[in-house]
Coordinates of C-alpha atoms in Angstrom, one line a residue:
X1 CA -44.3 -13.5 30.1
X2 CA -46.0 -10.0 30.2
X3 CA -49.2 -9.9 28.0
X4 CA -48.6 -7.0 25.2
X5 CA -51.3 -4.6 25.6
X6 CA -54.1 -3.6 22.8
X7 CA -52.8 -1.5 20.2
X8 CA -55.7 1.2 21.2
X9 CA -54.3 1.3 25.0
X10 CA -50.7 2.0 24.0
X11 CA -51.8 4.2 22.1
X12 CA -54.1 5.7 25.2
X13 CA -51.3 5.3 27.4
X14 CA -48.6 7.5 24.9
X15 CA -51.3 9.8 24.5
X16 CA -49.1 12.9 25.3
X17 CA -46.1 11.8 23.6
X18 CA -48.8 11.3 20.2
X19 CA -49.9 15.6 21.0
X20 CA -46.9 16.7 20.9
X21 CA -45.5 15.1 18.0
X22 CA -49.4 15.8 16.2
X23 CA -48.3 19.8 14.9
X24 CA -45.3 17.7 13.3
X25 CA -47.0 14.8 11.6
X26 CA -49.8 17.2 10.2
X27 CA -47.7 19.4 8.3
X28 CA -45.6 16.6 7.0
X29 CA -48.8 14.8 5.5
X30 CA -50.6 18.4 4.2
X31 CA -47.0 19.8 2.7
X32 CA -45.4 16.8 2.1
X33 CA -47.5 13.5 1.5
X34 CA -50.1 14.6 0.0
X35 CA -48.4 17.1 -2.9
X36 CA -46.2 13.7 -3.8
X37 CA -49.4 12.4 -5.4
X38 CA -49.6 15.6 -8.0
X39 CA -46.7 14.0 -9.5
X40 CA -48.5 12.0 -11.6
X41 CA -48.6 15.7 -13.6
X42 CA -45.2 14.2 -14.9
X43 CA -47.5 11.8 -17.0
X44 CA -49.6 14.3 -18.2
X45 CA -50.1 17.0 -20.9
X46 CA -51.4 19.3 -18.4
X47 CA -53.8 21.6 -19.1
X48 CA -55.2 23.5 -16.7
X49 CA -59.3 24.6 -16.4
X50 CA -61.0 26.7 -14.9
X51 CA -62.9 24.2 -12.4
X52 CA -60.3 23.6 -10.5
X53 CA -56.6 21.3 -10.1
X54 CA -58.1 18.4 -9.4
X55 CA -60.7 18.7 -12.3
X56 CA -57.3 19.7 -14.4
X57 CA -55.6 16.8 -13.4
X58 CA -58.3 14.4 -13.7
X59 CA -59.0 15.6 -17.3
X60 CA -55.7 16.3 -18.4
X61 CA -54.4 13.7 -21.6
X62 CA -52.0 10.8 -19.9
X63 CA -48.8 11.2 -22.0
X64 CA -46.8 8.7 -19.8
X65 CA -42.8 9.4 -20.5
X66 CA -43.3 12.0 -22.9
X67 CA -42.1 14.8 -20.8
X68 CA -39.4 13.4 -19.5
X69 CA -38.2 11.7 -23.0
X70 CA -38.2 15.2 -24.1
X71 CA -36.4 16.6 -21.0
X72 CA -33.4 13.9 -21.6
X73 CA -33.4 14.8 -25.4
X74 CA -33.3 18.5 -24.6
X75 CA -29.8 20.7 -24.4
X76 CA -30.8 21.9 -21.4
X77 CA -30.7 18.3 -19.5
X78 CA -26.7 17.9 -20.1
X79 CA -26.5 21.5 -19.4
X80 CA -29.1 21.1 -15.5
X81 CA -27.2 18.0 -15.0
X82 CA -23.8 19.1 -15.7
X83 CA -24.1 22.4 -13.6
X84 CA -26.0 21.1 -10.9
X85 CA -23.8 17.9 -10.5
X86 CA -20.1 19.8 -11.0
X87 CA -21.0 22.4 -8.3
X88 CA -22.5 20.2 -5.8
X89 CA -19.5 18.1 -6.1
X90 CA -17.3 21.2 -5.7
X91 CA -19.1 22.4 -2.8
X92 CA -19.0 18.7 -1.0
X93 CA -15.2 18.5 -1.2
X94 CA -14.1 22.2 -0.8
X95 CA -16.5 22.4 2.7
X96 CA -15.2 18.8 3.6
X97 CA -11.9 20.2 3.6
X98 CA -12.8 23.7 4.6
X99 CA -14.9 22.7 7.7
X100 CA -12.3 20.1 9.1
X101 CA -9.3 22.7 8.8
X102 CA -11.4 25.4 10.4
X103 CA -13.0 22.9 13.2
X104 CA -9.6 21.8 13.8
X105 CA -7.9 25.4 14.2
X106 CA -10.6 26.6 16.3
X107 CA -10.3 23.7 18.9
X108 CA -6.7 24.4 19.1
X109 CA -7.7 27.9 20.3
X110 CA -6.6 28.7 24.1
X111 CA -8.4 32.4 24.1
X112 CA -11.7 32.1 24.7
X113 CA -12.8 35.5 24.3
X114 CA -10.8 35.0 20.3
X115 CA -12.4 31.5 20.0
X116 CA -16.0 33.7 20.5
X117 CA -14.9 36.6 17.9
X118 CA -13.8 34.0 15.0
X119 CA -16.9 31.5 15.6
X120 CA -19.7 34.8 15.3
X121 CA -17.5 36.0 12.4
X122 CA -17.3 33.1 10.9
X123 CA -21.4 31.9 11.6
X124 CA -22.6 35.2 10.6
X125 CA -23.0 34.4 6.9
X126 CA -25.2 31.7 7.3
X127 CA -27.6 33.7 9.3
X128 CA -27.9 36.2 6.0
X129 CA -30.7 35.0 3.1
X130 CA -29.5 35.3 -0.4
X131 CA -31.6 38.1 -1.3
X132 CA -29.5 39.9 0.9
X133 CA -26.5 38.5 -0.2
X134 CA -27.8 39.4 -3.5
X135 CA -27.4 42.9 -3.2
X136 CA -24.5 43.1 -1.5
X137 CA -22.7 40.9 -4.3
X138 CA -24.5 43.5 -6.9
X139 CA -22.6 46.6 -4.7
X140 CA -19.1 44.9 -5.6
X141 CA -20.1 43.9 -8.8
X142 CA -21.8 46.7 -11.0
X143 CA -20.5 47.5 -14.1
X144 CA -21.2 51.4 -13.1
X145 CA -20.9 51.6 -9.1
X146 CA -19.4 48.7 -8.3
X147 CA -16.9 48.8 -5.4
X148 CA -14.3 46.5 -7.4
X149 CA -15.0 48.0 -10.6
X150 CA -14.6 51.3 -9.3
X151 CA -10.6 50.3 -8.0
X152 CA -10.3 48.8 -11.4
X153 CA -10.7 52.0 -12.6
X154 CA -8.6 53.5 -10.7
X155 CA -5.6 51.4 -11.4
X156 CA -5.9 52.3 -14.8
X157 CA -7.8 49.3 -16.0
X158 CA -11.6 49.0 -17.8
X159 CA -14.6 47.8 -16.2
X160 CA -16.1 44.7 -16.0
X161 CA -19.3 43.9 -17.3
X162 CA -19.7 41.0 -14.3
X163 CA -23.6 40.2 -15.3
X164 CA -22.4 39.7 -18.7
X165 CA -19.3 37.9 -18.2
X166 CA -19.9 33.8 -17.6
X167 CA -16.5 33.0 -17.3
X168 CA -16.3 34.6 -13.5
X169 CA -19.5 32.9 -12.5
X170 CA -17.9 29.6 -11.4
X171 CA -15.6 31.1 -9.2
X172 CA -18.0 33.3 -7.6
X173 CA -20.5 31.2 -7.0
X174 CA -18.1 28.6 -5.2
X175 CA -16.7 30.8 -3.2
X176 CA -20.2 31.9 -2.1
X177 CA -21.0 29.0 -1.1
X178 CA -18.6 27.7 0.6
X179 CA -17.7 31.1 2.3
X180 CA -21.8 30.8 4.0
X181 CA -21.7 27.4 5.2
X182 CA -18.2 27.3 6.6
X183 CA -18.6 28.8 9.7
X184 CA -21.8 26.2 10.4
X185 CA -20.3 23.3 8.6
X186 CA -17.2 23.4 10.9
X187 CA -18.9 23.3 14.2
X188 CA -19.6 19.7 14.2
X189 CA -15.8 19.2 13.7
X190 CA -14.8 21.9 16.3
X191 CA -17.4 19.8 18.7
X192 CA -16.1 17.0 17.8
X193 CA -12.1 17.8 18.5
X194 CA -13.2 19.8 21.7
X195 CA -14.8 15.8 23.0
X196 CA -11.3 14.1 22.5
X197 CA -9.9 12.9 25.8
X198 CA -6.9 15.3 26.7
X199 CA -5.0 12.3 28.2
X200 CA -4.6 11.6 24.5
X201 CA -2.6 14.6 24.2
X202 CA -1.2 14.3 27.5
X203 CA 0.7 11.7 26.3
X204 CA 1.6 13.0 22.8
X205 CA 3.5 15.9 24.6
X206 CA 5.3 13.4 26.9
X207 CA 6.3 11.3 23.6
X208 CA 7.8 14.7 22.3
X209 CA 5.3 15.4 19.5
X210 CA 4.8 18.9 17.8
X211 CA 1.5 20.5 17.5
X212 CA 1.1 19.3 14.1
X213 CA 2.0 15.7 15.0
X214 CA -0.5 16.4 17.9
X215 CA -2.9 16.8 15.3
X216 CA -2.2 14.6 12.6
X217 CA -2.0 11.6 14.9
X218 CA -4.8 12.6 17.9
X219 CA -7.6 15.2 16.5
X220 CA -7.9 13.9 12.6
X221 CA -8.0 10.2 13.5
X222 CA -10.9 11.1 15.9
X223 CA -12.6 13.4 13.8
X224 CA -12.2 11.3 10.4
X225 CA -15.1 8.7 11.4
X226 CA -17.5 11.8 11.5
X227 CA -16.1 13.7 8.5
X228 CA -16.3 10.0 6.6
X229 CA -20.3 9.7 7.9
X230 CA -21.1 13.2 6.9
X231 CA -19.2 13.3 3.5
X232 CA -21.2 9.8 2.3
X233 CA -24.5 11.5 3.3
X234 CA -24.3 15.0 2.0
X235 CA -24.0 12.8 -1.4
X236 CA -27.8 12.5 -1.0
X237 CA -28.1 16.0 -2.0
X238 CA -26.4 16.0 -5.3
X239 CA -29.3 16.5 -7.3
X240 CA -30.4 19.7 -5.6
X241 CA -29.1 23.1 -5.3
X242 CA -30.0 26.3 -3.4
X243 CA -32.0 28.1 -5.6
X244 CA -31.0 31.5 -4.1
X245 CA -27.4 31.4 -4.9
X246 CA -28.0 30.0 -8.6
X247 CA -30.9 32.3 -9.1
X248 CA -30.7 35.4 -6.9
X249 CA -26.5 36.1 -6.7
X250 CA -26.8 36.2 -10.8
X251 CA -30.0 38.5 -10.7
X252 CA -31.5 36.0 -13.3
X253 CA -29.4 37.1 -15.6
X254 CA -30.0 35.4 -19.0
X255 CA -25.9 36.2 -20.7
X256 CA -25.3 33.7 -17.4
X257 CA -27.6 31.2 -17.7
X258 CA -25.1 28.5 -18.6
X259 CA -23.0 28.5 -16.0
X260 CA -25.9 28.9 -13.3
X261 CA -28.5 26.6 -14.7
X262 CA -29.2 23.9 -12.4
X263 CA -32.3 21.2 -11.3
X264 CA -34.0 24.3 -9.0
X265 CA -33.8 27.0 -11.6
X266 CA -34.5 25.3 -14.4
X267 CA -37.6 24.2 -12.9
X268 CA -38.7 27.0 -11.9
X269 CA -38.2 28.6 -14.6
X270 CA -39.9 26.4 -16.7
X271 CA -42.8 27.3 -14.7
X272 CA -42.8 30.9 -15.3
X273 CA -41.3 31.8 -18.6
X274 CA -42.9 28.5 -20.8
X275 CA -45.6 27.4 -18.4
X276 CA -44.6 23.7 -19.1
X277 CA -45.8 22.1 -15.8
X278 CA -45.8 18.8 -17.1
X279 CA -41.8 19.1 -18.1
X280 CA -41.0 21.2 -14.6
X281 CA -42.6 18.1 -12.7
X282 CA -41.3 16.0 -15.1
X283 CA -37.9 17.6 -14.1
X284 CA -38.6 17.8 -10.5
X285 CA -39.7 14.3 -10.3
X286 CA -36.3 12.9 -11.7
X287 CA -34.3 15.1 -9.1
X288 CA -36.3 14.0 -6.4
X289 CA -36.1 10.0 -7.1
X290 CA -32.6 10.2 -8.5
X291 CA -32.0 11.9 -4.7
X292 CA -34.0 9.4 -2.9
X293 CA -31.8 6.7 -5.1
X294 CA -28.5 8.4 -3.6
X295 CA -29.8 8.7 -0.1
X296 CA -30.7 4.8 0.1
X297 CA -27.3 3.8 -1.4
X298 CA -25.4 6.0 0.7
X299 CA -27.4 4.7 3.9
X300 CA -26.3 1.2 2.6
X301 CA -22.9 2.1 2.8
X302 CA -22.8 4.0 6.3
X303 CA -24.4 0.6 7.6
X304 CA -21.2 -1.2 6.1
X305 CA -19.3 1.2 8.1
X306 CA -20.8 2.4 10.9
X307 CA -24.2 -0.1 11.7
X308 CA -24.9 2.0 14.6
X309 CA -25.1 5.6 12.6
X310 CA -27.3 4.2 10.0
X311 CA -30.7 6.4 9.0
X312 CA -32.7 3.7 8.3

């Protein structure tokens, strides 16, 4: 039997596997590690001094649940959950279904040179941040040079106050986001279809089979396992939201903020408008164990079935 080696030897032996992975493991311990322990804020009447963050924690009054007893009694807790939970699950099964048709219609592509055109077209979105989305959106939108207002107008109709008007929010703000992560969300699916074995088909054209029996029966039954894996861990992310869609696409618009409220806006705008750190940590706490909570359950049930895809 081989003798293990000391634990300062391996270590001596992996040395240049341990510097490259070094730049990595730093910034996860200074940006990651160490903030989790300002969380105990979430305990905390915080009050900030002049001597310091430290000092301010240290000497800050330990209110224990306090903050979040008065998030959960607060309107604005149905209102974050509701928003951030309805959209999320709106965005998980329209891009589910979005991505799979897409990746599937793509692989069936023969033209390489279209393939190319409808994949950039279709990527280019998610390469755009929302602040330029932002104005964009606000050229279509504007009550007084909008683009869509403007051929309101001229079919006779009024405009639209669209900043002002909640009840359009929803829509916009799905299609948003679905219509910038399409193009990326469907290129595991098109990878995926593109690895099938062609003998598979092979023999679906011998048997007589149309191109949609060709698909039904070949590419989604391949593809499925992968959309099932993805779809159970994209639950993890529930709880949060990209704060540029809900905050920047509505140009913090107050007339909208119940129908764009969520966990990341709220948050940060408790921060900045009331100064409540102890309730925006408080807030932010809940979202991030509530999301941990999600990603461990739906880690359980990826090991039920598929052991050899699980994260953990």
């Amino acid at each position: 039997m081989k003798k293990k080696k000391p634990f300062l030897q391996q270590l001596w032996d992996n040395r240049a596997f341990l510097m490259l992975v070094t730049p990595g493991t730093l910034f996860l311990i200074v940006f990651f590690y160490i903030p989790v322990l300002a969380n105990v804020v979430a305990f905390q009447n915080f009050q900030y001094s002049d001597q310091g963050f430290i000092y301010s924690i240290l000497h800050s009054p330990w209110v224990g649940f306090d903050n979040f007893k008065f998030f959960f009694k607060s309107a604005d807790f149905w209102l974050v959950l509701r928003n951030t939970v309805g959209y999320n699950m709106t965005f998980l099964l329209l891009n589910f279904f979005f991505a799979i048709f897409f990746g599937v219609v793509m692989s069936q592509l023969r033209n390489q040179r279209l393939l190319k055109t409808y994949q950039t077209a279709m990527l280019f979105p998610y390469f755009l941040s929302w602040a330029i989305l932002a104005y964009f959106v606000y050229a279509f939108l504007s009550t007084d040079k909008g683009i869509l207002n403007h051929m309101i107008q001229t079919f006779g109709g009024r405009p639209i106050d669209f900043y002002n008007s909640p009840w359009v929010w929803p829509f916009i703000i799905v299609f948003l986001g679905v219509w910038k992560g399409i193009g990326y969300n469907s290129i595991l699916y098109f990878a995926t279809a593109m690895g099938i074995d062609p003998s598979y088909y092979d023999a679906a054209m011998i048997d007589g089979a149309s191109k949609w029996q060709q698909i039904k029966n070949v590419t989604l039954p391949h593809i499925m396992p992968i959309a099932t894996l993805m779809l159970i861990l994209n639950i993890g992310g529930i709880f949060r939201s990209d704060f540029g869609l809900f905050y920047l696409i509505p140009r913090n618009s107050g007339a909208l903020i119940n129908v764009t409220q969520t966990f990341d806006t709220y948050i940060y705008r408790a921060l900045t408008t009331s100064n409540d750190i102890g309730m925006s940590t408080a807030a932010g706490l809940l979202q991030s164990v509530v999301g941990a909570l999600l990603i461990i359950l739906s880690n359980w049930v990826v090991r039920r079935k598929q052991p050899e895809s699980a994260l953990f």
